[in-house]
PDB file of C-alpha atoms in Angstrom:
ATOM      1  CA  MET U   1      13.047-151.134 -21.242  1.00 83.00           C
ATOM      2  CA  THR U   2      15.230-148.946 -22.635  1.00 89.00           C
ATOM      3  CA  THR U   3      17.108-146.979 -19.948  1.00 95.00           C
ATOM      4  CA  ALA U   4      19.516-143.981 -19.856  1.00 96.00           C
ATOM      5  CA  GLY U   5      22.248-146.253 -19.620  1.00 95.00           C
ATOM      6  CA  ASP U   6      21.393-147.593 -22.868  1.00 95.00           C
ATOM      7  CA  ILE U   7      21.595-144.242 -24.630  1.00 95.00           C
ATOM      8  CA  MET U   8      24.205-142.336 -22.874  1.00 95.00           C
ATOM      9  CA  HIS U   9      27.369-141.067 -23.999  1.00 90.00           C
ATOM     10  CA  ARG U  10      29.700-143.323 -21.881  1.00 90.00           C
ATOM     11  CA  GLY U  11      33.098-141.749 -20.488  1.00 83.00           C
ATOM     12  CA  ALA U  12      31.572-137.869 -19.432  1.00 88.00           C
ATOM     13  CA  GLN U  13      33.931-136.243 -17.005  1.00 91.00           C
ATOM     14  CA  TRP U  14      33.728-133.822 -14.177  1.00 92.00           C
ATOM     15  CA  ILE U  15      35.137-130.470 -13.921  1.00 95.00           C
ATOM     16  CA  PRO U  16      36.056-129.906 -10.051  1.00 96.00           C
ATOM     17  CA  ARG U  17      34.279-126.670  -8.682  1.00 95.00           C
ATOM     18  CA  HIS U  18      37.683-125.192  -8.164  1.00 96.00           C
ATOM     19  CA  GLU U  19      39.016-125.253 -11.623  1.00 97.00           C
ATOM     20  CA  THR U  20      39.040-122.093 -13.837  1.00 98.00           C
ATOM     21  CA  LEU U  21      37.102-121.782 -16.777  1.00 98.00           C
ATOM     22  CA  ASP U  22      40.290-121.203 -18.984  1.00 97.00           C
ATOM     23  CA  ARG U  23      40.977-124.725 -17.995  1.00 97.00           C
ATOM     24  CA  ALA U  24      37.336-126.102 -18.478  1.00 97.00           C
ATOM     25  CA  ALA U  25      37.688-124.653 -22.125  1.00 97.00           C
ATOM     26  CA  GLN U  26      40.775-126.439 -22.584  1.00 97.00           C
ATOM     27  CA  LEU U  27      38.909-129.955 -21.150  1.00 96.00           C
ATOM     28  CA  MET U  28      35.866-129.157 -23.420  1.00 95.00           C
ATOM     29  CA  ARG U  29      38.323-128.999 -26.348  1.00 96.00           C
ATOM     30  CA  GLN U  30      40.292-132.055 -25.391  1.00 95.00           C
ATOM     31  CA  LEU U  31      36.903-133.959 -25.040  1.00 91.00           C
ATOM     32  CA  ASN U  32      35.107-132.589 -28.090  1.00 90.00           C
ATOM     33  CA  VAL U  33      32.255-131.605 -25.489  1.00 90.00           C
ATOM     34  CA  GLY U  34      30.331-128.486 -25.089  1.00 91.00           C
ATOM     35  CA  ALA U  35      29.318-129.201 -21.346  1.00 91.00           C
ATOM     36  CA  LEU U  36      30.588-130.509 -18.323  1.00 93.00           C
ATOM     37  CA  PRO U  37      29.147-131.610 -15.131  1.00 94.00           C
ATOM     38  CA  ILE U  38      30.814-129.640 -11.862  1.00 95.00           C
ATOM     39  CA  SER U  39      31.556-131.527  -8.862  1.00 93.00           C
ATOM     40  CA  ASP U  40      32.456-130.818  -5.551  1.00 91.00           C
ATOM     41  CA  GLU U  41      35.267-132.153  -3.313  1.00 90.00           C
ATOM     42  CA  ASN U  42      33.164-135.160  -2.457  1.00 88.00           C
ATOM     43  CA  GLU U  43      32.476-135.941  -6.390  1.00 84.00           C
ATOM     44  CA  ARG U  44      29.070-134.909  -6.218  1.00 87.00           C
ATOM     45  CA  LEU U  45      27.062-133.207  -8.990  1.00 90.00           C
ATOM     46  CA  CYS U  46      27.028-129.106  -8.177  1.00 91.00           C
ATOM     47  CA  GLY U  47      26.157-127.998 -11.556  1.00 92.00           C
ATOM     48  CA  ILE U  48      27.037-128.103 -15.320  1.00 93.00           C
ATOM     49  CA  LEU U  49      29.109-125.606 -17.147  1.00 94.00           C
ATOM     50  CA  THR U  50      28.673-124.966 -20.711  1.00 93.00           C
ATOM     51  CA  ASP U  51      30.705-123.453 -23.321  1.00 94.00           C
ATOM     52  CA  ARG U  52      28.035-120.617 -23.754  1.00 93.00           C
ATOM     53  CA  ASP U  53      28.245-120.177 -19.927  1.00 94.00           C
ATOM     54  CA  ILE U  54      32.092-119.367 -20.342  1.00 96.00           C
ATOM     55  CA  VAL U  55      31.600-116.978 -23.474  1.00 96.00           C
ATOM     56  CA  VAL U  56      28.321-115.286 -22.393  1.00 95.00           C
ATOM     57  CA  GLY U  57      28.771-115.310 -18.433  1.00 94.00           C
ATOM     58  CA  CYS U  58      32.693-114.760 -18.140  1.00 96.00           C
ATOM     59  CA  VAL U  59      34.303-113.454 -21.691  1.00 96.00           C
ATOM     60  CA  ALA U  60      31.608-111.161 -22.797  1.00 96.00           C
ATOM     61  CA  MET U  61      31.204-109.545 -19.064  1.00 96.00           C
ATOM     62  CA  GLY U  62      34.545-108.637 -19.203  1.00 97.00           C
ATOM     63  CA  HIS U  63      36.018-111.163 -16.531  1.00 97.00           C
ATOM     64  CA  ASP U  64      39.173-113.326 -17.014  1.00 97.00           C
ATOM     65  CA  PRO U  65      38.354-116.954 -17.527  1.00 97.00           C
ATOM     66  CA  ALA U  66      41.674-117.729 -15.401  1.00 97.00           C
ATOM     67  CA  LYS U  67      40.378-116.329 -12.647  1.00 97.00           C
ATOM     68  CA  VAL U  68      36.687-117.391 -12.371  1.00 97.00           C
ATOM     69  CA  THR U  69      35.970-121.077 -11.308  1.00 97.00           C
ATOM     70  CA  ALA U  70      33.504-123.350 -12.697  1.00 96.00           C
ATOM     71  CA  GLY U  71      31.877-123.436  -9.099  1.00 94.00           C
ATOM     72  CA  GLU U  72      31.288-119.888  -9.619  1.00 94.00           C
ATOM     73  CA  MET U  73      28.950-120.237 -12.458  1.00 91.00           C
ATOM     74  CA  ALA U  74      27.085-123.018 -11.268  1.00 84.00           C
ATOM     75  CA  LYS U  75      23.625-121.781 -10.716  1.00 79.00           C
ATOM     76  CA  GLY U  76      20.397-123.229  -9.735  1.00 77.00           C
ATOM     77  CA  THR U  77      19.876-127.156  -8.923  1.00 83.00           C
ATOM     78  CA  PRO U  78      21.562-129.767 -10.937  1.00 88.00           C
ATOM     79  CA  ARG U  79      19.152-132.234 -12.650  1.00 93.00           C
ATOM     80  CA  TRP U  80      20.383-135.685 -13.167  1.00 95.00           C
ATOM     81  CA  VAL U  81      19.218-139.151 -14.030  1.00 96.00           C
ATOM     82  CA  ASP U  82      19.849-142.796 -12.625  1.00 97.00           C
ATOM     83  CA  ALA U  83      21.641-145.070 -15.141  1.00 96.00           C
ATOM     84  CA  GLU U  84      18.712-147.470 -14.672  1.00 97.00           C
ATOM     85  CA  ALA U  85      15.952-144.758 -15.404  1.00 97.00           C
ATOM     86  CA  ASP U  86      13.554-145.709 -18.162  1.00 94.00           C
ATOM     87  CA  VAL U  87      13.857-143.380 -21.024  1.00 92.00           C
ATOM     88  CA  ASP U  88      10.517-141.800 -20.642  1.00 91.00           C
ATOM     89  CA  GLU U  89      12.146-140.327 -17.117  1.00 95.00           C
ATOM     90  CA  VAL U  90      15.025-139.086 -18.757  1.00 94.00           C
ATOM     91  CA  LEU U  91      12.689-137.034 -21.383  1.00 92.00           C
ATOM     92  CA  HIS U  92      10.391-136.159 -18.506  1.00 92.00           C
ATOM     93  CA  GLU U  93      13.475-134.742 -16.889  1.00 93.00           C
ATOM     94  CA  MET U  94      15.037-132.744 -19.701  1.00 92.00           C
ATOM     95  CA  LYS U  95      11.328-131.414 -20.795  1.00 89.00           C
ATOM     96  CA  GLY U  96      10.309-130.561 -17.573  1.00 89.00           C
ATOM     97  CA  HIS U  97      13.214-128.362 -17.074  1.00 90.00           C
ATOM     98  CA  GLN U  98      14.145-127.608 -20.550  1.00 88.00           C
ATOM     99  CA  ILE U  99      17.755-128.889 -20.261  1.00 89.00           C
ATOM    100  CA  ARG U 100      19.630-130.060 -23.358  1.00 90.00           C
ATOM    101  CA  ARG U 101      22.056-132.305 -21.749  1.00 92.00           C
ATOM    102  CA  LEU U 102      21.350-134.880 -18.550  1.00 95.00           C
ATOM    103  CA  PRO U 103      24.261-136.221 -16.547  1.00 95.00           C
ATOM    104  CA  VAL U 104      23.883-140.121 -15.642  1.00 96.00           C
ATOM    105  CA  ILE U 105      24.723-141.069 -12.370  1.00 94.00           C
ATOM    106  CA  GLU U 106      25.372-144.680 -11.181  1.00 93.00           C
ATOM    107  CA  ASN U 107      26.226-145.509  -7.375  1.00 90.00           C
ATOM    108  CA  LYS U 108      26.757-141.755  -6.948  1.00 85.00           C
ATOM    109  CA  ARG U 109      29.465-141.555  -9.637  1.00 88.00           C
ATOM    110  CA  LEU U 110      29.059-139.861 -13.172  1.00 92.00           C
ATOM    111  CA  VAL U 111      28.989-142.690 -15.844  1.00 94.00           C
ATOM    112  CA  GLY U 112      27.758-140.635 -18.504  1.00 94.00           C
ATOM    113  CA  MET U 113      26.011-137.743 -20.695  1.00 95.00           C
ATOM    114  CA  ILE U 114      22.595-137.676 -22.166  1.00 95.00           C
ATOM    115  CA  SER U 115      22.715-134.895 -25.108  1.00 91.00           C
ATOM    116  CA  GLU U 116      20.597-134.005 -28.225  1.00 89.00           C
ATOM    117  CA  ALA U 117      22.783-136.252 -30.515  1.00 90.00           C
ATOM    118  CA  ASP U 118      22.151-139.168 -28.025  1.00 92.00           C
ATOM    119  CA  LEU U 119      18.395-138.958 -28.041  1.00 91.00           C
ATOM    120  CA  ALA U 120      18.456-138.410 -31.815  1.00 89.00           C
ATOM    121  CA  LYS U 121      20.091-141.614 -32.371  1.00 91.00           C
ATOM    122  CA  HIS U 122      17.983-143.703 -29.954  1.00 89.00           C
ATOM    123  CA  LEU U 123      14.522-142.314 -29.898  1.00 87.00           C
ATOM    124  CA  SER U 124      11.858-142.284 -32.352  1.00 86.00           C
ATOM    125  CA  GLU U 125      11.031-139.185 -34.430  1.00 89.00           C
ATOM    126  CA  GLU U 126       7.849-138.874 -32.121  1.00 89.00           C
ATOM    127  CA  GLN U 127       9.528-138.845 -29.059  1.00 86.00           C
ATOM    128  CA  ILE U 128      12.379-136.481 -30.801  1.00 85.00           C
ATOM    129  CA  ALA U 129       9.504-133.969 -31.671  1.00 87.00           C
ATOM    130  CA  GLY U 130       7.846-133.699 -28.319  1.00 85.00           C
ATOM    131  CA  TRP U 131      11.031-133.544 -26.722  1.00 85.00           C
ATOM    132  CA  ALA U 132      12.334-130.468 -29.163  1.00 85.00           C
ATOM    133  CA  GLU U 133       8.951-128.927 -28.793  1.00 85.00           C
ATOM    134  CA  ARG U 134       9.133-128.615 -24.993  1.00 83.00           C
ATOM    135  CA  VAL U 135      12.694-127.861 -24.612  1.00 83.00           C
ATOM    136  CA  TYR U 136      12.865-124.968 -27.270  1.00 83.00           C
ATOM    137  CA  ALA U 137       9.443-123.537 -26.154  1.00 75.00           C
ATOM    138  CA  LYS U 138       9.892-119.976 -25.430  1.00 67.00           C
ATOM    139  CA  GLY U 139       8.804-119.041 -21.998  1.00 57.00           C
TER     140      GLY U 139
END
């Protein structure tokens, strides 16, 4: 059985919700990623911040990324999967919520992220096609 832990990218890092978006952008550049999980003061997942969120939700709205926090950008209920979850559960979660990145949690701690690139490396063409059809479907 292939698990989330088998296909995830290890070394994902949180951005605390009190950190500003300019700091988040710097961390994204440093880590060469386009998204960061947002953590609360107990290091629990409270959202995900993407580079697009920073540009569209802050900069394009005329806000200063040095004054807006990651927590202010967190919207909705964050989705995640346990490291021991079967790959079918990973796909179900991502397809069901039309998401492209999924944090992986083990013992209540962030241990990795699953992205489109991770799926492409580890899944069959049929699995990728089914995922893409659902995630990129309009409405």
